Each structure stands twice: as structure tokens, then as C-alpha cells.
């Protein structure tokens, strides 16, 4: 559930109250120009595209990721990269400044702006595993000594950053949303939702769309499909992106549904497997003895 800090207490609030609080924080701090975004490179193409739309009038976005060398055999052919993030290449394709994306994230400009007191509101989007945003102690220090007045954290985990925040907005992890990412070789890949978002968590692109008016942007996407369609049209010249408008996501289905939708050879296999079982195995509880064109009507519990 969203939380807002009020008079020293950190209270759970409805989404409407949290969005109003975010609007008030930005407008009372000098508007979009005094707000900076610090975003994990675990963010998908969908939320990065919406963020791109709403930050055209803001001071900018800085991408962060964890960088750590992995011990590997000297002569291994396929080396595991030191960059721990799935979408650095995607962020660069969408126009964000990530350099070459093969080394540590460059946070120097953001840190300098925070140190100089030019950042009144820091909006952090931390959609990856714990620590995947990279080192964040500098943010906590800026909060403690007053250099950073307002901290908004949109994330999926309870972290030191969310504890220090004025406003927290519950987003979704990669297993809780249909989303796309571009790997280091430029291949656009889809990740299907496995579980629904818990509690009041909302897909990250939706949160950013709702905040678009705060940053002077008119964002009207109604679904993640609509976002992907917009990406496909905006970046159709980039290999792999044009296909986003026709992308489908898999869903887990019951064994019965899978069998009923399977091909004739699959049904024949089940017929062959069950041909020696006595009828009592089926009967009234499980439907008729299966033939090549008949599947048991009820699942075994």
C-alpha cells in the first residue's frame, strides 16, 4: 500500500492521497525542474517509455545498476557480464544516457546536483532485487544532513531507501507484470506475468502515467499493450522493436485445457497411455474411457 510521511509518522494511504502528496511535493519544491529521477536498469521498456514521455520537461533521469565482476574460468567462451541489469541496452535505445552501459553506472552528475542542493525532489524507481540499483548510501546521507528535502520511492521491496522516503509507491516486480526488456546483444525479450501484484501494488507504467500531469505531460495509455504499440511505432527503425505491437504473453493453463487445445498426436498419446486402464478409473467421476478423439472431462484431484 502507498505510504506518506506526515508530521513524523509514516501512514498507509489510498492511492489517490499518495498521488496528491507526490503532486504537492513536486509543485511546492519548484516544479519539475527541481525533480530528478534515479531509475534502476531493471525497469522494463514499458515504464522507461512512459518515463521518457513525462520527463521531457524535467531536469533529467539517471540510470543505475549494480556492477560486480564474477569469478569465471580464464578460457570460458561466454563470460557473464559484470553489469547486473537486464535493460541497460533498452534504456539506451529509448534515448537515456547510459554511456556504453558496459561499466559501472555514472552517477556523478546526479550526485553533484544533490550535493549542491539543486535537487529538491529525488524520485527513485527501484524495480529490481535488493541492491540491484547499486550503492545508495549517498542518498541516505543526503537525507540525513538535509541536502535532499524530499524522497519519493517507487519500488517492490522494503529497503533502507523506502524507510527514508517521504512517499512510497508500490510497483511490481518482473514476475508480476507483462513486460519487455532488451538484452546486451539487442534482442528484445518478453517476460510473462506469473503471479498477480500483491495488495495495492500497481504496474510501474501505470503509476508514471498517473503522475504525468504533475510533470506537464499528457499521457493517456490505457494498457501495457498500448504502451508497447507506441514503442513499436516510435522505434520501428530499431531492430526488434516493431514487433512489440504484436507481442503475446504466455499464461499458465490447466492440464485439461492444454490437452483439449493440443494436436491430434498428443490426444493419441493419451489414448494409448490409458488403453489398458480399467473403466473404474474413469466412470462417473472422471468421464468416459478416453478414445483418440475424447479427453477425460474432469481432472483427477
XYZ file of C-alpha atoms in Angstrom:
301
model
C 0.000 0.000 0.000
C 1.220 3.561 -0.620
C 2.649 5.385 2.394
C 3.065 9.094 3.109
C 5.093 10.688 5.892
C 3.022 13.212 7.837
C 4.227 15.020 10.954
C 6.785 12.357 11.675
C 4.504 9.342 11.176
C 4.563 7.127 8.101
C 0.962 6.291 7.270
C -0.639 3.905 4.801
C -2.909 5.880 2.494
C -5.141 5.271 -0.553
C -3.581 5.717 -3.979
C -5.416 8.994 -4.547
C -3.875 10.503 -1.409
C -0.394 9.290 -2.344
C -0.620 10.808 -5.829
C -1.847 14.095 -4.387
C 1.080 14.058 -1.950
C 3.511 13.460 -4.825
C 1.951 16.337 -6.765
C 2.218 18.638 -3.752
C 5.850 17.636 -3.161
C 6.858 18.450 -6.733
C 4.908 21.694 -7.097
C 5.932 23.065 -3.690
C 9.609 22.340 -4.405
C 9.799 24.414 -7.565
C 8.125 22.139 -10.072
C 9.520 19.511 -12.448
C 12.822 21.347 -12.962
C 13.749 20.680 -9.315
C 12.958 16.957 -9.573
C 15.407 14.276 -10.636
C 14.718 10.600 -11.333
C 17.089 7.827 -10.283
C 15.968 4.630 -12.002
C 17.079 1.015 -11.806
C 18.083 -0.551 -15.124
C 15.742 -3.379 -14.111
C 12.920 -1.116 -15.293
C 11.184 -2.523 -18.359
C 10.780 -0.861 -21.737
C 7.177 -0.026 -20.827
C 7.915 2.093 -17.767
C 11.011 3.619 -19.346
C 8.974 4.726 -22.351
C 6.314 6.349 -20.161
C 9.049 7.930 -18.038
C 10.583 9.297 -21.232
C 7.240 10.897 -22.063
C 6.748 12.601 -18.706
C 10.323 13.797 -18.150
C 10.640 15.915 -21.264
C 10.048 18.967 -19.063
C 12.118 17.829 -16.056
C 15.759 18.023 -15.100
C 16.520 14.522 -16.252
C 16.863 10.832 -15.475
C 19.863 8.862 -14.216
C 20.013 5.100 -14.658
C 21.693 2.972 -12.007
C 22.755 -0.652 -11.760
C 24.973 -2.927 -9.745
C 28.378 -3.699 -11.219
C 30.425 -6.635 -9.936
C 32.946 -8.877 -11.604
C 32.125 -12.573 -11.402
C 34.842 -15.207 -10.966
C 34.964 -17.236 -14.177
C 37.401 -19.650 -15.817
C 40.073 -17.832 -17.794
C 39.269 -19.528 -21.103
C 35.496 -19.570 -20.860
C 33.803 -18.704 -24.148
C 30.679 -16.969 -22.839
C 31.515 -14.686 -19.953
C 28.884 -13.468 -17.506
C 28.880 -9.652 -17.701
C 29.689 -7.567 -14.653
C 26.608 -5.391 -15.214
C 23.720 -6.777 -13.141
C 20.764 -5.368 -15.058
C 18.509 -6.690 -17.842
C 17.659 -3.464 -19.644
C 20.667 -1.142 -19.954
C 20.627 -1.636 -23.725
C 16.892 -0.941 -23.816
C 17.348 2.303 -21.874
C 19.989 3.427 -24.362
C 17.751 2.520 -27.309
C 14.996 4.708 -25.842
C 17.352 7.662 -25.597
C 18.509 7.600 -21.978
C 22.117 8.478 -21.257
C 23.768 5.283 -20.002
C 27.111 5.651 -21.770
C 28.306 2.373 -23.223
C 26.456 0.504 -20.490
C 29.309 -1.969 -20.069
C 30.883 -0.470 -16.954
C 29.704 0.982 -13.641
C 26.816 3.435 -13.813
C 27.916 7.070 -13.967
C 26.092 8.879 -11.140
C 28.486 11.827 -10.952
C 26.118 14.484 -12.347
C 23.241 13.423 -10.117
C 25.448 13.286 -7.024
C 26.876 16.718 -7.809
C 23.396 18.172 -8.203
C 22.269 16.624 -4.909
C 25.386 17.859 -3.098
C 24.808 21.389 -4.413
C 21.198 21.369 -3.212
C 19.767 21.706 -6.716
C 17.643 18.554 -6.374
C 14.609 19.316 -4.237
C 12.819 16.047 -5.001
C 14.548 12.777 -5.828
C 12.206 10.200 -7.352
C 13.684 6.698 -7.153
C 12.305 3.800 -9.211
C 13.728 0.609 -7.724
C 12.037 -2.281 -9.523
C 14.769 -4.899 -9.194
C 16.102 -7.248 -6.495
C 17.644 -5.880 -3.323
C 20.836 -3.983 -4.126
C 20.344 -4.029 -7.897
C 20.063 -0.231 -8.049
C 23.677 -0.018 -6.969
C 25.153 1.807 -3.991
C 22.571 4.130 -2.400
C 24.176 5.190 0.884
C 24.871 8.620 -0.637
C 21.112 9.193 -0.893
C 20.590 8.307 2.752
C 23.419 10.632 3.774
C 21.894 13.484 1.761
C 18.587 12.883 3.535
C 20.180 12.824 6.991
C 22.095 16.082 6.567
C 19.247 17.935 4.847
C 20.726 18.300 1.359
C 17.800 16.297 -0.044
C 14.448 17.610 1.135
C 12.032 15.134 -0.414
C 12.499 11.484 -1.377
C 9.876 9.505 -3.307
C 10.482 5.777 -3.751
C 8.561 3.635 -6.228
C 9.643 0.057 -5.647
C 8.854 -3.531 -4.814
C 10.840 -4.239 -1.631
C 11.168 -2.891 1.885
C 14.611 -1.268 1.812
C 16.616 1.397 3.607
C 15.549 3.819 0.865
C 11.853 3.148 1.417
C 12.362 3.617 5.167
C 13.893 7.050 4.500
C 11.272 8.117 1.957
C 8.554 10.732 2.343
C 6.322 8.866 -0.100
C 6.437 5.211 -1.161
C 4.535 3.897 -4.157
C 4.252 0.086 -4.541
C 5.218 -1.023 -8.038
C 5.584 -4.505 -9.471
C 8.443 -6.924 -9.973
C 9.162 -8.707 -13.246
C 7.104 -11.759 -12.199
C 4.045 -9.596 -11.522
C 3.660 -7.919 -14.912
C 3.861 -8.493 -18.642
C 6.951 -6.575 -19.674
C 9.738 -6.390 -22.228
C 13.489 -5.904 -21.985
C 16.354 -5.576 -24.463
C 19.387 -7.689 -23.645
C 23.008 -6.684 -24.181
C 23.029 -8.142 -27.707
C 19.998 -6.101 -28.769
C 17.408 -8.880 -28.635
C 14.011 -7.687 -27.391
C 12.624 -10.242 -24.958
C 9.274 -10.691 -23.222
C 8.693 -11.730 -19.607
C 5.197 -13.003 -18.817
C 3.381 -12.357 -15.568
C 3.439 -15.377 -13.265
C 1.562 -14.045 -10.239
C -0.757 -11.061 -9.751
C 0.609 -7.993 -7.945
C 0.030 -8.259 -4.185
C -2.132 -5.836 -2.227
C -2.397 -2.391 -3.783
C 0.699 -2.733 -5.977
C 0.285 -1.297 -9.480
C 2.280 -1.780 -12.669
C 5.013 0.836 -12.851
C 3.967 2.315 -16.195
C 0.515 2.994 -14.703
C 1.965 4.868 -11.726
C 4.066 7.038 -14.008
C 1.120 7.659 -16.321
C -0.955 8.910 -13.391
C 1.869 11.252 -12.429
C 2.209 12.591 -15.963
C 0.042 15.623 -15.222
C 2.403 16.555 -12.362
C 5.236 16.886 -14.861
C 3.223 18.663 -17.525
C 2.756 15.655 -19.794
C -0.441 14.332 -21.338
C -0.046 10.564 -21.045
C -3.173 8.596 -21.988
C -2.106 4.956 -22.231
C -4.843 2.558 -21.156
C -2.897 -0.723 -21.174
C 0.603 -2.103 -21.410
C -0.305 -3.288 -24.912
C -0.933 0.348 -25.850
C 2.473 1.326 -24.466
C 4.202 -1.399 -26.483
C 2.315 -0.333 -29.594
C 3.577 3.230 -29.081
C 7.138 1.965 -28.633
C 6.831 -0.089 -31.817
C 5.757 2.941 -33.831
C 8.259 5.339 -32.256
C 11.224 2.987 -32.703
C 10.207 0.878 -35.688
C 13.591 1.523 -37.280
C 15.376 -0.179 -34.380
C 15.646 -3.951 -34.993
C 13.232 -5.927 -32.847
C 11.040 -3.058 -31.679
C 8.469 -3.056 -34.487
C 7.296 -6.490 -33.326
C 6.279 -5.190 -29.897
C 2.841 -4.253 -31.226
C 2.089 -7.920 -31.964
C 3.739 -9.457 -28.931
C 1.854 -12.145 -26.998
C 2.481 -13.331 -23.464
C 2.116 -16.891 -22.219
C -0.213 -17.860 -19.389
C -0.227 -20.977 -17.200
C -3.176 -23.234 -18.018
C -4.678 -26.368 -16.524
C -3.679 -29.792 -17.834
C -7.188 -30.286 -19.188
C -7.119 -27.032 -21.142
C -3.699 -27.819 -22.542
C -4.807 -31.286 -23.645
C -8.008 -30.047 -25.235
C -6.066 -27.460 -27.203
C -3.284 -29.823 -28.191
C -2.814 -31.501 -31.548
C -4.245 -34.905 -32.581
C -0.963 -36.718 -31.991
C -0.994 -35.516 -28.403
C -4.530 -36.840 -27.918
C -3.500 -40.150 -29.478
C -0.686 -40.414 -26.949
C -3.119 -40.069 -24.082
C -5.424 -42.637 -25.660
C -2.524 -45.069 -25.927
C -1.386 -44.417 -22.366
C -4.831 -45.120 -20.916
C -5.915 -48.012 -23.121
C -5.052 -50.710 -20.556
C -6.617 -48.995 -17.543
C -9.878 -50.490 -16.234
C -13.035 -48.433 -16.722
C -13.331 -47.892 -12.970
C -10.501 -45.382 -13.326
C -12.920 -43.133 -15.140
C -16.619 -43.899 -14.670
C -18.928 -41.171 -13.360
C -16.188 -39.235 -11.612
C -13.756 -38.850 -14.463
C -15.808 -39.178 -17.610
C -15.782 -41.970 -20.214
C -12.832 -44.131 -21.087
C -10.772 -41.904 -23.412
C -10.546 -42.611 -27.100
C -8.405 -40.910 -29.702
C -10.966 -38.109 -30.006
C -12.121 -37.909 -26.393
C -10.305 -36.384 -23.417
C -11.437 -37.017 -19.810
C -13.891 -34.285 -18.915
C -12.733 -33.896 -15.345
C -9.280 -33.664 -13.880
C -8.016 -36.126 -11.297
C -7.835 -34.293 -7.960
